mmCIF file with all atom_site columns, C-alpha atoms in Angstrom:
data_model
loop_
_atom_site.group_PDB
_atom_site.id
_atom_site.type_symbol
_atom_site.label_atom_id
_atom_site.label_alt_id
_atom_site.label_comp_id
_atom_site.label_asym_id
_atom_site.label_entity_id
_atom_site.label_seq_id
_atom_site.pdbx_PDB_ins_code
_atom_site.Cartn_x
_atom_site.Cartn_y
_atom_site.Cartn_z
_atom_site.occupancy
_atom_site.B_iso_or_equiv
_atom_site.pdbx_formal_charge
_atom_site.auth_seq_id
_atom_site.auth_comp_id
_atom_site.auth_asym_id
_atom_site.auth_atom_id
_atom_site.pdbx_PDB_model_num
ATOM 1   C CA . UNK A 1 1   ? 41.850  24.603 -40.289 1.00 32.00 ? 1   UNK A CA 1
ATOM 2   C CA . UNK A 1 2   ? 40.389  21.655 -38.411 1.00 34.00 ? 2   UNK A CA 1
ATOM 3   C CA . UNK A 1 3   ? 37.613  23.338 -36.455 1.00 36.00 ? 3   UNK A CA 1
ATOM 4   C CA . UNK A 1 4   ? 35.363  21.192 -34.247 1.00 40.00 ? 4   UNK A CA 1
ATOM 5   C CA . UNK A 1 5   ? 31.844  22.298 -33.505 1.00 40.00 ? 5   UNK A CA 1
ATOM 6   C CA . UNK A 1 6   ? 30.236  20.847 -30.405 1.00 41.00 ? 6   UNK A CA 1
ATOM 7   C CA . UNK A 1 7   ? 26.626  19.899 -31.044 1.00 46.00 ? 7   UNK A CA 1
ATOM 8   C CA . UNK A 1 8   ? 25.943  18.486 -27.607 1.00 46.00 ? 8   UNK A CA 1
ATOM 9   C CA . UNK A 1 9   ? 27.922  16.690 -24.922 1.00 37.00 ? 9   UNK A CA 1
ATOM 10  C CA . UNK A 1 10  ? 28.606  13.567 -26.967 1.00 40.00 ? 10  UNK A CA 1
ATOM 11  C CA . UNK A 1 11  ? 28.423  14.560 -30.645 1.00 50.00 ? 11  UNK A CA 1
ATOM 12  C CA . UNK A 1 12  ? 31.230  16.375 -32.477 1.00 59.00 ? 12  UNK A CA 1
ATOM 13  C CA . UNK A 1 13  ? 31.775  16.831 -36.154 1.00 63.00 ? 13  UNK A CA 1
ATOM 14  C CA . UNK A 1 14  ? 34.609  18.439 -38.043 1.00 71.00 ? 14  UNK A CA 1
ATOM 15  C CA . UNK A 1 15  ? 33.319  21.268 -40.180 1.00 71.00 ? 15  UNK A CA 1
ATOM 16  C CA . UNK A 1 16  ? 35.759  20.517 -43.003 1.00 76.00 ? 16  UNK A CA 1
ATOM 17  C CA . UNK A 1 17  ? 34.296  17.004 -43.437 1.00 90.00 ? 17  UNK A CA 1
ATOM 18  C CA . UNK A 1 18  ? 30.800  18.277 -44.190 1.00 93.00 ? 18  UNK A CA 1
ATOM 19  C CA . UNK A 1 19  ? 29.770  17.807 -47.820 1.00 95.00 ? 19  UNK A CA 1
ATOM 20  C CA . UNK A 1 20  ? 29.182  21.091 -49.614 1.00 94.00 ? 20  UNK A CA 1
ATOM 21  C CA . UNK A 1 21  ? 25.845  22.101 -51.059 1.00 94.00 ? 21  UNK A CA 1
ATOM 22  C CA . UNK A 1 22  ? 27.289  21.739 -54.571 1.00 95.00 ? 22  UNK A CA 1
ATOM 23  C CA . UNK A 1 23  ? 28.453  18.166 -53.954 1.00 97.00 ? 23  UNK A CA 1
ATOM 24  C CA . UNK A 1 24  ? 25.136  17.184 -52.407 1.00 97.00 ? 24  UNK A CA 1
ATOM 25  C CA . UNK A 1 25  ? 23.206  18.760 -55.283 1.00 96.00 ? 25  UNK A CA 1
ATOM 26  C CA . UNK A 1 26  ? 25.447  16.956 -57.770 1.00 97.00 ? 26  UNK A CA 1
ATOM 27  C CA . UNK A 1 27  ? 24.817  13.635 -56.021 1.00 98.00 ? 27  UNK A CA 1
ATOM 28  C CA . UNK A 1 28  ? 21.062  14.280 -56.006 1.00 96.00 ? 28  UNK A CA 1
ATOM 29  C CA . UNK A 1 29  ? 21.003  15.142 -59.715 1.00 97.00 ? 29  UNK A CA 1
ATOM 30  C CA . UNK A 1 30  ? 23.095  12.046 -60.497 1.00 98.00 ? 30  UNK A CA 1
ATOM 31  C CA . UNK A 1 31  ? 20.653  9.856  -58.560 1.00 97.00 ? 31  UNK A CA 1
ATOM 32  C CA . UNK A 1 32  ? 17.648  11.396 -60.326 1.00 96.00 ? 32  UNK A CA 1
ATOM 33  C CA . UNK A 1 33  ? 19.268  10.720 -63.705 1.00 97.00 ? 33  UNK A CA 1
ATOM 34  C CA . UNK A 1 34  ? 20.168  7.125  -62.754 1.00 96.00 ? 34  UNK A CA 1
ATOM 35  C CA . UNK A 1 35  ? 16.638  6.417  -61.522 1.00 97.00 ? 35  UNK A CA 1
ATOM 36  C CA . UNK A 1 36  ? 15.087  8.030  -64.588 1.00 97.00 ? 36  UNK A CA 1
ATOM 37  C CA . UNK A 1 37  ? 17.298  5.987  -66.916 1.00 97.00 ? 37  UNK A CA 1
ATOM 38  C CA . UNK A 1 38  ? 16.009  2.846  -65.231 1.00 96.00 ? 38  UNK A CA 1
ATOM 39  C CA . UNK A 1 39  ? 12.377  3.605  -64.407 1.00 96.00 ? 39  UNK A CA 1
ATOM 40  C CA . UNK A 1 40  ? 11.218  5.682  -67.393 1.00 96.00 ? 40  UNK A CA 1
ATOM 41  C CA . UNK A 1 41  ? 12.063  3.096  -70.073 1.00 97.00 ? 41  UNK A CA 1
ATOM 42  C CA . UNK A 1 42  ? 10.625  0.302  -67.918 1.00 97.00 ? 42  UNK A CA 1
ATOM 43  C CA . UNK A 1 43  ? 7.398   2.230  -67.342 1.00 95.00 ? 43  UNK A CA 1
ATOM 44  C CA . UNK A 1 44  ? 7.189   3.047  -71.042 1.00 95.00 ? 44  UNK A CA 1
ATOM 45  C CA . UNK A 1 45  ? 7.699   -0.621 -72.003 1.00 96.00 ? 45  UNK A CA 1
ATOM 46  C CA . UNK A 1 46  ? 5.129   -1.645 -69.408 1.00 95.00 ? 46  UNK A CA 1
ATOM 47  C CA . UNK A 1 47  ? 2.553   0.732  -70.838 1.00 93.00 ? 47  UNK A CA 1
ATOM 48  C CA . UNK A 1 48  ? 3.238   -0.176 -74.471 1.00 91.00 ? 48  UNK A CA 1
ATOM 49  C CA . UNK A 1 49  ? 3.440   -3.961 -73.983 1.00 93.00 ? 49  UNK A CA 1
ATOM 50  C CA . UNK A 1 50  ? 1.768   -5.080 -70.760 1.00 94.00 ? 50  UNK A CA 1
ATOM 51  C CA . UNK A 1 51  ? -0.303  -2.322 -69.134 1.00 95.00 ? 51  UNK A CA 1
ATOM 52  C CA . UNK A 1 52  ? 0.247   -4.029 -65.791 1.00 97.00 ? 52  UNK A CA 1
ATOM 53  C CA . UNK A 1 53  ? -0.193  -2.340 -62.423 1.00 97.00 ? 53  UNK A CA 1
ATOM 54  C CA . UNK A 1 54  ? 1.950   -5.092 -60.832 1.00 98.00 ? 54  UNK A CA 1
ATOM 55  C CA . UNK A 1 55  ? 4.860   -4.207 -63.101 1.00 98.00 ? 55  UNK A CA 1
ATOM 56  C CA . UNK A 1 56  ? 4.313   -0.504 -62.398 1.00 97.00 ? 56  UNK A CA 1
ATOM 57  C CA . UNK A 1 57  ? 4.306   -1.213 -58.656 1.00 98.00 ? 57  UNK A CA 1
ATOM 58  C CA . UNK A 1 58  ? 7.576   -3.165 -58.910 1.00 98.00 ? 58  UNK A CA 1
ATOM 59  C CA . UNK A 1 59  ? 9.196   -0.288 -60.807 1.00 97.00 ? 59  UNK A CA 1
ATOM 60  C CA . UNK A 1 60  ? 7.826   2.249  -58.296 1.00 97.00 ? 60  UNK A CA 1
ATOM 61  C CA . UNK A 1 61  ? 9.217   0.217  -55.395 1.00 97.00 ? 61  UNK A CA 1
ATOM 62  C CA . UNK A 1 62  ? 12.655  0.247  -57.019 1.00 96.00 ? 62  UNK A CA 1
ATOM 63  C CA . UNK A 1 63  ? 12.505  4.047  -57.029 1.00 96.00 ? 63  UNK A CA 1
ATOM 64  C CA . UNK A 1 64  ? 11.077  4.261  -53.521 1.00 97.00 ? 64  UNK A CA 1
ATOM 65  C CA . UNK A 1 65  ? 13.531  1.828  -51.915 1.00 98.00 ? 65  UNK A CA 1
ATOM 66  C CA . UNK A 1 66  ? 16.667  2.916  -53.798 1.00 97.00 ? 66  UNK A CA 1
ATOM 67  C CA . UNK A 1 67  ? 17.749  5.736  -51.482 1.00 98.00 ? 67  UNK A CA 1
ATOM 68  C CA . UNK A 1 68  ? 16.958  4.268  -48.059 1.00 98.00 ? 68  UNK A CA 1
ATOM 69  C CA . UNK A 1 69  ? 18.409  0.838  -48.873 1.00 98.00 ? 69  UNK A CA 1
ATOM 70  C CA . UNK A 1 70  ? 21.606  2.025  -50.568 1.00 98.00 ? 70  UNK A CA 1
ATOM 71  C CA . UNK A 1 71  ? 22.297  4.499  -47.778 1.00 98.00 ? 71  UNK A CA 1
ATOM 72  C CA . UNK A 1 72  ? 21.581  1.919  -45.065 1.00 97.00 ? 72  UNK A CA 1
ATOM 73  C CA . UNK A 1 73  ? 23.675  -0.863 -46.579 1.00 97.00 ? 73  UNK A CA 1
ATOM 74  C CA . UNK A 1 74  ? 26.420  1.062  -48.415 1.00 97.00 ? 74  UNK A CA 1
ATOM 75  C CA . UNK A 1 75  ? 26.368  4.466  -46.730 1.00 97.00 ? 75  UNK A CA 1
ATOM 76  C CA . UNK A 1 76  ? 25.709  6.184  -50.051 1.00 98.00 ? 76  UNK A CA 1
ATOM 77  C CA . UNK A 1 77  ? 23.566  6.238  -53.144 1.00 98.00 ? 77  UNK A CA 1
ATOM 78  C CA . UNK A 1 78  ? 25.327  5.935  -56.516 1.00 98.00 ? 78  UNK A CA 1
ATOM 79  C CA . UNK A 1 79  ? 25.386  9.734  -56.783 1.00 98.00 ? 79  UNK A CA 1
ATOM 80  C CA . UNK A 1 80  ? 26.973  10.124 -53.356 1.00 98.00 ? 80  UNK A CA 1
ATOM 81  C CA . UNK A 1 81  ? 29.424  7.296  -54.053 1.00 98.00 ? 81  UNK A CA 1
ATOM 82  C CA . UNK A 1 82  ? 30.483  8.900  -57.354 1.00 98.00 ? 82  UNK A CA 1
ATOM 83  C CA . UNK A 1 83  ? 31.207  12.174 -55.532 1.00 98.00 ? 83  UNK A CA 1
ATOM 84  C CA . UNK A 1 84  ? 32.935  10.542 -52.519 1.00 97.00 ? 84  UNK A CA 1
ATOM 85  C CA . UNK A 1 85  ? 30.146  11.337 -50.072 1.00 98.00 ? 85  UNK A CA 1
ATOM 86  C CA . UNK A 1 86  ? 28.751  9.215  -47.286 1.00 97.00 ? 86  UNK A CA 1
ATOM 87  C CA . UNK A 1 87  ? 25.770  9.388  -44.948 1.00 98.00 ? 87  UNK A CA 1
ATOM 88  C CA . UNK A 1 88  ? 26.702  8.858  -41.304 1.00 97.00 ? 88  UNK A CA 1
ATOM 89  C CA . UNK A 1 89  ? 25.058  9.120  -37.940 1.00 95.00 ? 89  UNK A CA 1
ATOM 90  C CA . UNK A 1 90  ? 26.109  11.897 -35.570 1.00 92.00 ? 90  UNK A CA 1
ATOM 91  C CA . UNK A 1 91  ? 29.203  9.883  -34.549 1.00 91.00 ? 91  UNK A CA 1
ATOM 92  C CA . UNK A 1 92  ? 30.412  9.112  -38.127 1.00 91.00 ? 92  UNK A CA 1
ATOM 93  C CA . UNK A 1 93  ? 29.046  5.542  -37.949 1.00 95.00 ? 93  UNK A CA 1
ATOM 94  C CA . UNK A 1 94  ? 27.078  3.688  -40.599 1.00 96.00 ? 94  UNK A CA 1
ATOM 95  C CA . UNK A 1 95  ? 23.398  4.542  -40.317 1.00 98.00 ? 95  UNK A CA 1
ATOM 96  C CA . UNK A 1 96  ? 20.846  1.891  -39.448 1.00 97.00 ? 96  UNK A CA 1
ATOM 97  C CA . UNK A 1 97  ? 18.055  0.884  -41.780 1.00 98.00 ? 97  UNK A CA 1
ATOM 98  C CA . UNK A 1 98  ? 15.604  2.586  -39.409 1.00 97.00 ? 98  UNK A CA 1
ATOM 99  C CA . UNK A 1 99  ? 17.607  5.830  -39.568 1.00 97.00 ? 99  UNK A CA 1
ATOM 100 C CA . UNK A 1 100 ? 17.785  5.557  -43.326 1.00 98.00 ? 100 UNK A CA 1
ATOM 101 C CA . UNK A 1 101 ? 14.018  5.166  -43.719 1.00 98.00 ? 101 UNK A CA 1
ATOM 102 C CA . UNK A 1 102 ? 13.408  7.997  -41.223 1.00 97.00 ? 102 UNK A CA 1
ATOM 103 C CA . UNK A 1 103 ? 15.885  10.140 -43.162 1.00 97.00 ? 103 UNK A CA 1
ATOM 104 C CA . UNK A 1 104 ? 14.125  9.394  -46.441 1.00 97.00 ? 104 UNK A CA 1
ATOM 105 C CA . UNK A 1 105 ? 10.579  9.583  -45.080 1.00 97.00 ? 105 UNK A CA 1
ATOM 106 C CA . UNK A 1 106 ? 9.702   13.112 -46.194 1.00 96.00 ? 106 UNK A CA 1
ATOM 107 C CA . UNK A 1 107 ? 11.139  12.453 -49.643 1.00 95.00 ? 107 UNK A CA 1
ATOM 108 C CA . UNK A 1 108 ? 9.052   9.290  -50.054 1.00 96.00 ? 108 UNK A CA 1
ATOM 109 C CA . UNK A 1 109 ? 5.669   10.880 -49.365 1.00 95.00 ? 109 UNK A CA 1
ATOM 110 C CA . UNK A 1 110 ? 4.958   11.906 -52.967 1.00 94.00 ? 110 UNK A CA 1
ATOM 111 C CA . UNK A 1 111 ? 6.104   8.686  -54.674 1.00 95.00 ? 111 UNK A CA 1
ATOM 112 C CA . UNK A 1 112 ? 3.982   6.646  -52.270 1.00 97.00 ? 112 UNK A CA 1
ATOM 113 C CA . UNK A 1 113 ? 0.953   8.891  -52.869 1.00 96.00 ? 113 UNK A CA 1
ATOM 114 C CA . UNK A 1 114 ? 1.242   8.326  -56.642 1.00 96.00 ? 114 UNK A CA 1
ATOM 115 C CA . UNK A 1 115 ? 0.638   4.573  -56.234 1.00 97.00 ? 115 UNK A CA 1
ATOM 116 C CA . UNK A 1 116 ? -3.151  4.698  -55.610 1.00 97.00 ? 116 UNK A CA 1
ATOM 117 C CA . UNK A 1 117 ? -3.614  7.052  -58.557 1.00 96.00 ? 117 UNK A CA 1
ATOM 118 C CA . UNK A 1 118 ? -1.698  4.685  -60.799 1.00 96.00 ? 118 UNK A CA 1
ATOM 119 C CA . UNK A 1 119 ? -3.816  1.821  -59.490 1.00 97.00 ? 119 UNK A CA 1
ATOM 120 C CA . UNK A 1 120 ? -6.907  3.694  -60.679 1.00 96.00 ? 120 UNK A CA 1
ATOM 121 C CA . UNK A 1 121 ? -5.265  4.423  -64.031 1.00 95.00 ? 121 UNK A CA 1
ATOM 122 C CA . UNK A 1 122 ? -4.259  0.816  -64.648 1.00 95.00 ? 122 UNK A CA 1
ATOM 123 C CA . UNK A 1 123 ? -7.735  -0.381 -63.707 1.00 95.00 ? 123 UNK A CA 1
ATOM 124 C CA . UNK A 1 124 ? -9.543  2.093  -65.959 1.00 95.00 ? 124 UNK A CA 1
ATOM 125 C CA . UNK A 1 125 ? -10.325 0.240  -69.228 1.00 93.00 ? 125 UNK A CA 1
ATOM 126 C CA . UNK A 1 126 ? -10.863 3.499  -71.118 1.00 92.00 ? 126 UNK A CA 1
ATOM 127 C CA . UNK A 1 127 ? -7.385  4.699  -70.272 1.00 91.00 ? 127 UNK A CA 1
ATOM 128 C CA . UNK A 1 128 ? -5.794  1.357  -71.004 1.00 90.00 ? 128 UNK A CA 1
ATOM 129 C CA . UNK A 1 129 ? -7.170  1.517  -74.564 1.00 91.00 ? 129 UNK A CA 1
ATOM 130 C CA . UNK A 1 130 ? -5.018  4.589  -75.279 1.00 92.00 ? 130 UNK A CA 1
ATOM 131 C CA . UNK A 1 131 ? -2.092  3.575  -77.487 1.00 89.00 ? 131 UNK A CA 1
ATOM 132 C CA . UNK A 1 132 ? 0.298   6.521  -77.147 1.00 91.00 ? 132 UNK A CA 1
ATOM 133 C CA . UNK A 1 133 ? 2.225   7.126  -73.935 1.00 89.00 ? 133 UNK A CA 1
ATOM 134 C CA . UNK A 1 134 ? 2.015   10.939 -74.178 1.00 92.00 ? 134 UNK A CA 1
ATOM 135 C CA . UNK A 1 135 ? -1.726  10.781 -74.832 1.00 93.00 ? 135 UNK A CA 1
ATOM 136 C CA . UNK A 1 136 ? -2.139  8.685  -71.701 1.00 91.00 ? 136 UNK A CA 1
ATOM 137 C CA . UNK A 1 137 ? -0.098  11.199 -69.694 1.00 90.00 ? 137 UNK A CA 1
ATOM 138 C CA . UNK A 1 138 ? -2.357  14.059 -70.811 1.00 92.00 ? 138 UNK A CA 1
ATOM 139 C CA . UNK A 1 139 ? -5.572  12.160 -70.058 1.00 93.00 ? 139 UNK A CA 1
ATOM 140 C CA . UNK A 1 140 ? -4.281  11.039 -66.652 1.00 93.00 ? 140 UNK A CA 1
ATOM 141 C CA . UNK A 1 141 ? -3.361  14.642 -65.809 1.00 92.00 ? 141 UNK A CA 1
ATOM 142 C CA . UNK A 1 142 ? -6.854  15.853 -66.686 1.00 94.00 ? 142 UNK A CA 1
ATOM 143 C CA . UNK A 1 143 ? -8.770  12.920 -65.130 1.00 94.00 ? 143 UNK A CA 1
ATOM 144 C CA . UNK A 1 144 ? -6.695  12.736 -61.956 1.00 96.00 ? 144 UNK A CA 1
ATOM 145 C CA . UNK A 1 145 ? -5.787  16.331 -60.947 1.00 95.00 ? 145 UNK A CA 1
ATOM 146 C CA . UNK A 1 146 ? -4.613  15.027 -57.577 1.00 95.00 ? 146 UNK A CA 1
ATOM 147 C CA . UNK A 1 147 ? -1.505  13.793 -59.383 1.00 93.00 ? 147 UNK A CA 1
ATOM 148 C CA . UNK A 1 148 ? -0.522  17.408 -60.129 1.00 93.00 ? 148 UNK A CA 1
ATOM 149 C CA . UNK A 1 149 ? -1.122  18.377 -56.497 1.00 95.00 ? 149 UNK A CA 1
ATOM 150 C CA . UNK A 1 150 ? 1.165   15.552 -55.400 1.00 96.00 ? 150 UNK A CA 1
ATOM 151 C CA . UNK A 1 151 ? 3.811   16.912 -57.764 1.00 94.00 ? 151 UNK A CA 1
ATOM 152 C CA . UNK A 1 152 ? 3.471   20.346 -56.133 1.00 96.00 ? 152 UNK A CA 1
ATOM 153 C CA . UNK A 1 153 ? 3.673   18.722 -52.698 1.00 95.00 ? 153 UNK A CA 1
ATOM 154 C CA . UNK A 1 154 ? 6.891   17.001 -53.732 1.00 95.00 ? 154 UNK A CA 1
ATOM 155 C CA . UNK A 1 155 ? 8.373   20.282 -54.959 1.00 96.00 ? 155 UNK A CA 1
ATOM 156 C CA . UNK A 1 156 ? 7.300   22.063 -51.757 1.00 96.00 ? 156 UNK A CA 1
ATOM 157 C CA . UNK A 1 157 ? 8.947   19.384 -49.603 1.00 96.00 ? 157 UNK A CA 1
ATOM 158 C CA . UNK A 1 158 ? 12.148  19.660 -51.657 1.00 95.00 ? 158 UNK A CA 1
ATOM 159 C CA . UNK A 1 159 ? 12.203  23.457 -51.248 1.00 96.00 ? 159 UNK A CA 1
ATOM 160 C CA . UNK A 1 160 ? 11.610  23.231 -47.478 1.00 96.00 ? 160 UNK A CA 1
ATOM 161 C CA . UNK A 1 161 ? 14.389  20.635 -47.256 1.00 96.00 ? 161 UNK A CA 1
ATOM 162 C CA . UNK A 1 162 ? 16.761  22.952 -49.147 1.00 94.00 ? 162 UNK A CA 1
ATOM 163 C CA . UNK A 1 163 ? 15.823  25.948 -46.987 1.00 95.00 ? 163 UNK A CA 1
ATOM 164 C CA . UNK A 1 164 ? 16.670  23.935 -43.876 1.00 93.00 ? 164 UNK A CA 1
ATOM 165 C CA . UNK A 1 165 ? 20.044  23.041 -45.375 1.00 94.00 ? 165 UNK A CA 1
ATOM 166 C CA . UNK A 1 166 ? 20.946  26.520 -46.542 1.00 93.00 ? 166 UNK A CA 1
ATOM 167 C CA . UNK A 1 167 ? 19.877  28.202 -43.297 1.00 93.00 ? 167 UNK A CA 1
ATOM 168 C CA . UNK A 1 168 ? 21.530  25.730 -40.912 1.00 89.00 ? 168 UNK A CA 1
ATOM 169 C CA . UNK A 1 169 ? 22.707  27.988 -38.079 1.00 81.00 ? 169 UNK A CA 1
ATOM 170 C CA . UNK A 1 170 ? 25.658  25.696 -37.283 1.00 82.00 ? 170 UNK A CA 1
ATOM 171 C CA . UNK A 1 171 ? 26.830  25.756 -40.938 1.00 85.00 ? 171 UNK A CA 1
ATOM 172 C CA . UNK A 1 172 ? 26.730  21.953 -41.077 1.00 91.00 ? 172 UNK A CA 1
ATOM 173 C CA . UNK A 1 173 ? 24.418  21.931 -44.133 1.00 92.00 ? 173 UNK A CA 1
ATOM 174 C CA . UNK A 1 174 ? 21.936  19.598 -42.470 1.00 94.00 ? 174 UNK A CA 1
ATOM 175 C CA . UNK A 1 175 ? 18.668  19.436 -44.336 1.00 95.00 ? 175 UNK A CA 1
ATOM 176 C CA . UNK A 1 176 ? 15.327  18.600 -42.793 1.00 96.00 ? 176 UNK A CA 1
ATOM 177 C CA . UNK A 1 177 ? 15.713  14.950 -43.775 1.00 97.00 ? 177 UNK A CA 1
ATOM 178 C CA . UNK A 1 178 ? 19.197  14.895 -42.157 1.00 97.00 ? 178 UNK A CA 1
ATOM 179 C CA . UNK A 1 179 ? 17.701  16.227 -38.943 1.00 96.00 ? 179 UNK A CA 1
ATOM 180 C CA . UNK A 1 180 ? 14.855  13.690 -39.004 1.00 97.00 ? 180 UNK A CA 1
ATOM 181 C CA . UNK A 1 181 ? 17.336  10.839 -39.444 1.00 97.00 ? 181 UNK A CA 1
ATOM 182 C CA . UNK A 1 182 ? 19.981  12.355 -37.146 1.00 96.00 ? 182 UNK A CA 1
ATOM 183 C CA . UNK A 1 183 ? 22.581  12.151 -39.922 1.00 96.00 ? 183 UNK A CA 1
ATOM 184 C CA . UNK A 1 184 ? 25.331  14.054 -41.666 1.00 95.00 ? 184 UNK A CA 1
ATOM 185 C CA . UNK A 1 185 ? 26.537  13.851 -45.242 1.00 97.00 ? 185 UNK A CA 1
ATOM 186 C CA . UNK A 1 186 ? 30.322  13.925 -45.203 1.00 96.00 ? 186 UNK A CA 1
ATOM 187 C CA . UNK A 1 187 ? 33.167  13.859 -47.688 1.00 96.00 ? 187 UNK A CA 1
ATOM 188 C CA . UNK A 1 188 ? 35.076  10.577 -47.633 1.00 94.00 ? 188 UNK A CA 1
ATOM 189 C CA . UNK A 1 189 ? 38.194  12.007 -49.312 1.00 90.00 ? 189 UNK A CA 1
#
């Protein structure tokens, strides 16, 4: 059944093109794994060999810019691409870079807030004398409790975003970040 739902006078979307929750979750998990496979080893090598805030910042920016740039330029992250999903505006067009950053804004709050804490860590000579990565993680957690609060903030934002998606009254599975960016996630096949 090809059922159209009118959102307003100019915007229509076909309900059967909307990406399911399962596909979107799969794309998200894929993206998290991809980013972790890149950033965790690089951060570990940085800590073991260089202990450089500049290198950390470069790695953090890769993680921060990944989603908004890939969605703006390619219409999808690697996870979405692998599952044949695409981010579009309300008229099925490619989203602009501005839309993409607006769409990603709530998801970027926590990673951006981690940067000043890491600056303090990398500029603390006592902490930089620690040899083991896990030991550093424990000391950072106890010396900088704000880092844990940022983690809780990130989780809270993710839950709110999911609640918006799962309670969408038009059954279009639009999350909070979709609404902020005025976007849909659709199936391409």
